[in-house]
Coordinates of N, CA, C and O in Angstrom, one line a residue:
X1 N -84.8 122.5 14.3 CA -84.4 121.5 15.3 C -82.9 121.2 15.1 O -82.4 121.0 14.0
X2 N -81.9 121.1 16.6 CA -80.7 120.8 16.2 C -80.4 119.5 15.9 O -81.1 118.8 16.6
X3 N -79.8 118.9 15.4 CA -79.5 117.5 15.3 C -78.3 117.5 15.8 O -77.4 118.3 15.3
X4 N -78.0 116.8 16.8 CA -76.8 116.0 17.4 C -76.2 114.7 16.4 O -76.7 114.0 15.5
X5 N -74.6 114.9 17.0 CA -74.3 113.6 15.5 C -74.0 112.7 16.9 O -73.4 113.2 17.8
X6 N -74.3 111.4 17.1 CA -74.2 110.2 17.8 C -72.6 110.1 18.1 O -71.7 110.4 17.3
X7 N -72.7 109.7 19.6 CA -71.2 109.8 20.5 C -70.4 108.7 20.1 O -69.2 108.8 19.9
X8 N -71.2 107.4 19.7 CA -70.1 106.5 18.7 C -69.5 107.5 17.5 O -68.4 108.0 17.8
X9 N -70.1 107.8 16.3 CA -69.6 108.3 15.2 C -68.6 109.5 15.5 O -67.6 109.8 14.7
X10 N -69.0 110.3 16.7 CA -68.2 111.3 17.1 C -66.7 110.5 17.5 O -65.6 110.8 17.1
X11 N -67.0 109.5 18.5 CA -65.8 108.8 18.8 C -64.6 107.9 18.0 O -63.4 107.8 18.4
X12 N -65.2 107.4 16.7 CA -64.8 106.9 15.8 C -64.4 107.9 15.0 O -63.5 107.6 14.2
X13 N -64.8 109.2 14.9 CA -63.6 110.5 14.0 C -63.0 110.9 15.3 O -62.9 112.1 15.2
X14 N -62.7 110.7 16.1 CA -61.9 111.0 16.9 C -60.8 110.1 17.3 O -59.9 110.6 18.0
X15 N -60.9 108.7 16.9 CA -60.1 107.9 17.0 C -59.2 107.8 15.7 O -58.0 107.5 15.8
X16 N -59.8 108.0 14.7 CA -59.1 107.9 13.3 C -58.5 108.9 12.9 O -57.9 108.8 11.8
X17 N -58.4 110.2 13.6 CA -57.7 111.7 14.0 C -56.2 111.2 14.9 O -55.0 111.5 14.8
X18 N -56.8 110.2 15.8 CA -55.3 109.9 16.8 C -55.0 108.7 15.6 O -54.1 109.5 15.9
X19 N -54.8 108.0 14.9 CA -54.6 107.0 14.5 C -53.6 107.6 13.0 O -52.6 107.2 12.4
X20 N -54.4 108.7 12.8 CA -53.4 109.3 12.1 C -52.1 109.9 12.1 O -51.4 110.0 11.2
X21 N -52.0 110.2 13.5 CA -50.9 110.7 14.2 C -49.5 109.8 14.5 O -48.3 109.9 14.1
X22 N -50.1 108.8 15.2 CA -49.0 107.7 15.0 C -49.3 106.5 14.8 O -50.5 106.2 14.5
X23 N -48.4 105.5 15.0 CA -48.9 103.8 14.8 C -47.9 103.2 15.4 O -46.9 103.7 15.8
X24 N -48.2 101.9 15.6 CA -47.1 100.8 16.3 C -46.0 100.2 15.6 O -46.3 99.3 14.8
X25 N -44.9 100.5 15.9 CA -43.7 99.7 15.4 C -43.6 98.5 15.7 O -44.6 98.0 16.3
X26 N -42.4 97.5 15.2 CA -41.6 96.7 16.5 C -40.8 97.4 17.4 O -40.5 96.7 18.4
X27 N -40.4 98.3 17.3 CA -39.5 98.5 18.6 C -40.6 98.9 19.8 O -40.5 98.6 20.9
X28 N -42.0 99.9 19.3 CA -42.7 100.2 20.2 C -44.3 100.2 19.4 O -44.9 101.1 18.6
X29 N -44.5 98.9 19.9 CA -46.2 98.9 19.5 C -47.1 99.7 20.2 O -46.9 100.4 21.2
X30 N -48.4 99.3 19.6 CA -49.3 100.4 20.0 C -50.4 99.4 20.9 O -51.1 98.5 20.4
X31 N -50.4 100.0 22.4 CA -51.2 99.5 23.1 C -53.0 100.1 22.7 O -53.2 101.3 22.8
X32 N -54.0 99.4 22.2 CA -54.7 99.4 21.9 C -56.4 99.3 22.7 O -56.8 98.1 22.8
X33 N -57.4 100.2 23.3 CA -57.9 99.7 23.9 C -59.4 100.2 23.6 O -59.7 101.3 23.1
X34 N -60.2 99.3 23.9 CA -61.7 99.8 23.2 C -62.3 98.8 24.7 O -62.0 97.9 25.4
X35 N -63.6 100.0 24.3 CA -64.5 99.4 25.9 C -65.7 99.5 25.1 O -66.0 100.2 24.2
X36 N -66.2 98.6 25.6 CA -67.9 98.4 25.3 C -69.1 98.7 26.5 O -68.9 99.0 27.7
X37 N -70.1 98.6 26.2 CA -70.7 98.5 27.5 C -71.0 97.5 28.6 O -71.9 97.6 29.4
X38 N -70.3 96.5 28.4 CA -70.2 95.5 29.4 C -68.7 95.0 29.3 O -68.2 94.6 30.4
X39 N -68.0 94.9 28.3 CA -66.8 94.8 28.9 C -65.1 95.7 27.8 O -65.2 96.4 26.8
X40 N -64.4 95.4 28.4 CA -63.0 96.4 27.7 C -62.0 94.9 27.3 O -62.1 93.7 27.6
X41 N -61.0 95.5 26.4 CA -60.7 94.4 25.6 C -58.9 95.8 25.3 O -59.0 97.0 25.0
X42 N -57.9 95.2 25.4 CA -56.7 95.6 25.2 C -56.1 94.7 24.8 O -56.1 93.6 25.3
X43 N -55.2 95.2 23.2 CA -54.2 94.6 22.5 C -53.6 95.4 21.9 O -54.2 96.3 21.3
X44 N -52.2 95.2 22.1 CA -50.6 95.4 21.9 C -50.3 95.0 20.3 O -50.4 93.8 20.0
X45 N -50.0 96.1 19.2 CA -50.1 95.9 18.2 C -49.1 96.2 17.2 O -48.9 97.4 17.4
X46 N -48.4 95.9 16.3 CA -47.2 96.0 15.8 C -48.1 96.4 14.1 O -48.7 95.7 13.3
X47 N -48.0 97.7 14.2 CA -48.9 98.3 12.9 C -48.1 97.7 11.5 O -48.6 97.4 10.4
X48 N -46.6 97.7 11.9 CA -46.0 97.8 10.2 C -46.1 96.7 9.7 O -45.8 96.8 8.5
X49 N -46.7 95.2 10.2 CA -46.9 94.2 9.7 C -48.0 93.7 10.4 O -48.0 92.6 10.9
X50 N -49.2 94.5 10.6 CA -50.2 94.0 10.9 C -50.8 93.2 11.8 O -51.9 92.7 11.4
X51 N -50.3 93.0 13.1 CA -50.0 91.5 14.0 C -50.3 92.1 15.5 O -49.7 92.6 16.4
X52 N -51.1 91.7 15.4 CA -51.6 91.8 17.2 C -50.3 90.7 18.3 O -50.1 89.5 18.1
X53 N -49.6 91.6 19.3 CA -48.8 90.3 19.6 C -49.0 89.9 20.8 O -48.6 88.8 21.2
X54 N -50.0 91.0 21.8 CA -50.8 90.4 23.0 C -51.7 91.1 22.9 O -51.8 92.1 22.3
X55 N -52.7 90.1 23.8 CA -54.2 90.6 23.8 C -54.5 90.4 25.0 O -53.8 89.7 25.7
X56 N -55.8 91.0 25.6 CA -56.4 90.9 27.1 C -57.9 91.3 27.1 O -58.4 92.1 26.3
X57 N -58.6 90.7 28.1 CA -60.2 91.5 27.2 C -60.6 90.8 29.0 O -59.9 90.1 29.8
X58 N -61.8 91.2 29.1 CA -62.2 90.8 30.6 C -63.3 89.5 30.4 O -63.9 89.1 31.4
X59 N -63.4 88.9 28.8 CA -64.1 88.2 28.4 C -63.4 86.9 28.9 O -64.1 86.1 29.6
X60 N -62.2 86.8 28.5 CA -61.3 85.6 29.0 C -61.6 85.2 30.5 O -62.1 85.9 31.3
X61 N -61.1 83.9 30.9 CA -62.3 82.7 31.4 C -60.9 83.6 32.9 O -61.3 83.9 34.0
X62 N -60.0 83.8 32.8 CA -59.1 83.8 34.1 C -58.9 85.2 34.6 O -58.5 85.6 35.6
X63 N -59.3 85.9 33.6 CA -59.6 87.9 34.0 C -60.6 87.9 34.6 O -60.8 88.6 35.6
X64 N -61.8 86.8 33.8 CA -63.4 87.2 34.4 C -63.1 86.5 35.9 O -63.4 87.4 36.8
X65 N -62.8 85.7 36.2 CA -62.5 84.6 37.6 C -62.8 86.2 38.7 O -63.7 86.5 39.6
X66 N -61.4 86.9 38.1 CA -60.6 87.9 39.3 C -61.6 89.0 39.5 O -61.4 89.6 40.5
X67 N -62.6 89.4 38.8 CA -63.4 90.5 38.7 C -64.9 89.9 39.3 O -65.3 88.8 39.2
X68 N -65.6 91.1 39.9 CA -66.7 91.0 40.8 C -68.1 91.3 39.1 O -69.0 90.5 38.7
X69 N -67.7 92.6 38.7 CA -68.4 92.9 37.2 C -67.3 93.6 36.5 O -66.5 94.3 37.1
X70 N -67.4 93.3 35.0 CA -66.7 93.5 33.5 C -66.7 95.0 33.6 O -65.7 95.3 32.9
X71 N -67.0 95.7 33.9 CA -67.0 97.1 33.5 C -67.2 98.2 34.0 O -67.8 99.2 33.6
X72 N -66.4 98.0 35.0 CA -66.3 99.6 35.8 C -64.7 99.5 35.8 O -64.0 98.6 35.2
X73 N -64.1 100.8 36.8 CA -63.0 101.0 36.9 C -62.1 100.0 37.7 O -60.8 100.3 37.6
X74 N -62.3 99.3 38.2 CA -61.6 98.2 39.4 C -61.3 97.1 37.8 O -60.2 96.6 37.5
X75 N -62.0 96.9 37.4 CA -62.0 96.1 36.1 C -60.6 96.1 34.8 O -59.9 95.2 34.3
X76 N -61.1 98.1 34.7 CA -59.9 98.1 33.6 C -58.8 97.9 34.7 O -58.3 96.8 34.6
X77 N -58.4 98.7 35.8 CA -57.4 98.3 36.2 C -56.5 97.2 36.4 O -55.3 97.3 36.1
X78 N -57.4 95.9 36.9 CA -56.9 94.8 36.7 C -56.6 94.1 35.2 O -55.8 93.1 35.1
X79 N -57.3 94.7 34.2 CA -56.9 94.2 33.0 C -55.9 95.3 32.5 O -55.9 95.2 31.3
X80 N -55.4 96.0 32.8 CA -53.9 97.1 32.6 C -52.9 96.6 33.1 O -51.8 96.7 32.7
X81 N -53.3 95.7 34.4 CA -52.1 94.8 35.1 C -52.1 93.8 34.4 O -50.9 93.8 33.9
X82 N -52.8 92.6 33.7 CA -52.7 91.6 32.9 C -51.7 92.0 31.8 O -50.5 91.8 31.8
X83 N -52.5 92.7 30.7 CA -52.0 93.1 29.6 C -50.4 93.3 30.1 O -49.6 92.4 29.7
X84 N -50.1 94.5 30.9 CA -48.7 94.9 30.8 C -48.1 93.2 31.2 O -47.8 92.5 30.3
X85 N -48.1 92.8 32.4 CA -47.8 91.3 32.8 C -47.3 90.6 31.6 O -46.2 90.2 31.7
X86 N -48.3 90.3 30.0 CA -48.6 89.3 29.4 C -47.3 90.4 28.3 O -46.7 89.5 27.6
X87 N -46.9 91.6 27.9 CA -46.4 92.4 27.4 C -44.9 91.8 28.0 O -44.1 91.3 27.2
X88 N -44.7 92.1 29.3 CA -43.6 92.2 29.7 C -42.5 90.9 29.5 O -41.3 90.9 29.3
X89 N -43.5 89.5 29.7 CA -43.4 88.2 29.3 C -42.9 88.2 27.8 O -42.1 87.4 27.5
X90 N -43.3 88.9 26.9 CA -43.0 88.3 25.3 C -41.9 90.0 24.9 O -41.8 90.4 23.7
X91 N -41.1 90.8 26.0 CA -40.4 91.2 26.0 C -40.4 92.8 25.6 O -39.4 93.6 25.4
X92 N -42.2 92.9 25.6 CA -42.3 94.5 25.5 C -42.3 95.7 26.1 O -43.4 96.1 26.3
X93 N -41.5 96.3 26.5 CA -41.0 97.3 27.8 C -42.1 98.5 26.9 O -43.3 98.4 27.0
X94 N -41.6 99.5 26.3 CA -42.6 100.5 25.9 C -43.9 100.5 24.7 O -43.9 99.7 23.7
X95 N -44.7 101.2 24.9 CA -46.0 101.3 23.9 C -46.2 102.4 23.8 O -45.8 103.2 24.6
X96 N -47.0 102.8 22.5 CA -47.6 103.9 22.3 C -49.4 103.7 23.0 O -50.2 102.7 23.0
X97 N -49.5 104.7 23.4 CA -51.1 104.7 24.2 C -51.9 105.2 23.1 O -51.7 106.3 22.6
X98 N -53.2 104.2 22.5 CA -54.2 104.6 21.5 C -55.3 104.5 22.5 O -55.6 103.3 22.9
X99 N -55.8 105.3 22.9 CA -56.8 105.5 23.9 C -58.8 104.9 22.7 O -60.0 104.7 23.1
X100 N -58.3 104.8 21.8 CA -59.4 104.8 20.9 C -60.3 105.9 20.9 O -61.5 105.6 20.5
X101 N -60.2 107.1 21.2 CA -61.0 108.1 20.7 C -62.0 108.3 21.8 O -62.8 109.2 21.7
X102 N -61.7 107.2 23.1 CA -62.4 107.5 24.1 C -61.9 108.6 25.5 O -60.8 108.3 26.0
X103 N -62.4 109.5 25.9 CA -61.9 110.5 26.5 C -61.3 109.9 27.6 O -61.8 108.9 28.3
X104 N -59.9 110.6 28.0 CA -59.3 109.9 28.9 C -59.4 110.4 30.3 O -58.8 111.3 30.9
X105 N -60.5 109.5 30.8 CA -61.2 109.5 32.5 C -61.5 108.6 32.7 O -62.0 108.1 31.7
X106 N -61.4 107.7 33.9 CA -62.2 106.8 34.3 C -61.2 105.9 34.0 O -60.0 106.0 34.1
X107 N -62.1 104.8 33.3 CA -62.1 103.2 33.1 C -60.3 103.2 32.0 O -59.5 102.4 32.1
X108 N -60.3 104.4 30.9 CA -59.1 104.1 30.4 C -58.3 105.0 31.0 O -57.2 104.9 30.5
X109 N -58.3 105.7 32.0 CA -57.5 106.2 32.4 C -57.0 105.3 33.5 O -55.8 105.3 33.9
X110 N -57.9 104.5 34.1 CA -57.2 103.7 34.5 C -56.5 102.4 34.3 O -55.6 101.8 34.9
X111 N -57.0 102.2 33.6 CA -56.0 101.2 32.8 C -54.7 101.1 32.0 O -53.9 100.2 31.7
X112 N -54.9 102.8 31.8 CA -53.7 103.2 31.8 C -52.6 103.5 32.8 O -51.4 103.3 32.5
X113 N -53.2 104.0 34.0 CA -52.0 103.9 35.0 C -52.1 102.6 35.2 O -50.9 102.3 35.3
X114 N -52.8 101.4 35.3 CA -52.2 100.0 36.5 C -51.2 99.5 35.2 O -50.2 98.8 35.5
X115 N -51.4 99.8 33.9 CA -50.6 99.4 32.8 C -48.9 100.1 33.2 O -47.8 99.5 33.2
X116 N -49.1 101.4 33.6 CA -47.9 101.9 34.1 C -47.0 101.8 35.1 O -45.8 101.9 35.1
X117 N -48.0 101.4 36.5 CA -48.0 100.4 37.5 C -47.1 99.3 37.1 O -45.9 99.3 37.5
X118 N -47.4 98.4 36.4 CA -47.3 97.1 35.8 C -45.9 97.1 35.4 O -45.1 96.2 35.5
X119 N -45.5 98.1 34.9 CA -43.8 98.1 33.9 C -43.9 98.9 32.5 O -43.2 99.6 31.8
X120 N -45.3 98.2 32.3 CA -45.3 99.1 30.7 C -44.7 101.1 30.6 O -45.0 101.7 31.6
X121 N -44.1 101.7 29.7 CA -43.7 102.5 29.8 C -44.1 103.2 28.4 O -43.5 102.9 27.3
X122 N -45.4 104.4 28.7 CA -45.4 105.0 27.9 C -46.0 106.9 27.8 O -46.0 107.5 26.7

């Protein structure tokens, strides 16, 4: 019998593969983004001192307002617009993209363009 290794654990060596590669400065942190199955959650992170310095999640009471449901593509998009928005405000022009090990289609790929849309530059 073959055994399959689970798409989390597969996803999680595959995020710690990108995580090795690079990390977030201050001059250019690392936009961060993890999706669940009901909702996605993005934060802006400055690795060399540990410090989340914006965050965005579709959990929040004025993202959830704007959205019909948490978790399709219309969703990350508008939270790619937030994030970069709330980025641009505390003076962060570029990011490094940590996709989290999740394949880039869909939901993070879109959030990655309206993030690019938005001003963010990466």
């Amino acid at each position: 019998m073959i055994s399959k290794e689970s798409r989390t654990s597969v996803r999680v060596n595959k995020h710690r593969k990108i995580r090795n590669r690079f990390a977030g400065t201050a001059e250019r942190p690392r936009l961060a983004v993890f999706r669940s199955n009901n909702h996605m959650y993005a934060q802006i992170i400055d690795d060399s001192v540990g410090h989340t310095l914006v965050s965005a999640s579709t959990l929040q009471k004025d993202v959830k307002a704007e959205l019909e449901k948490t978790n399709n593509v219309a969703a990350a998009a508008y939270l790619g617009t937030v994030i970069a928005k709330k980025a641009l405000e505390k003076g962060i022009t570029t990011v490094v993209f940590d996709r989290g090990g999740f394949i880039y289609q869909g939901k993070i790929k879109a959030l990655a363009d309206a993030a690019r849309e938005a001003g963010l530059e990466f």
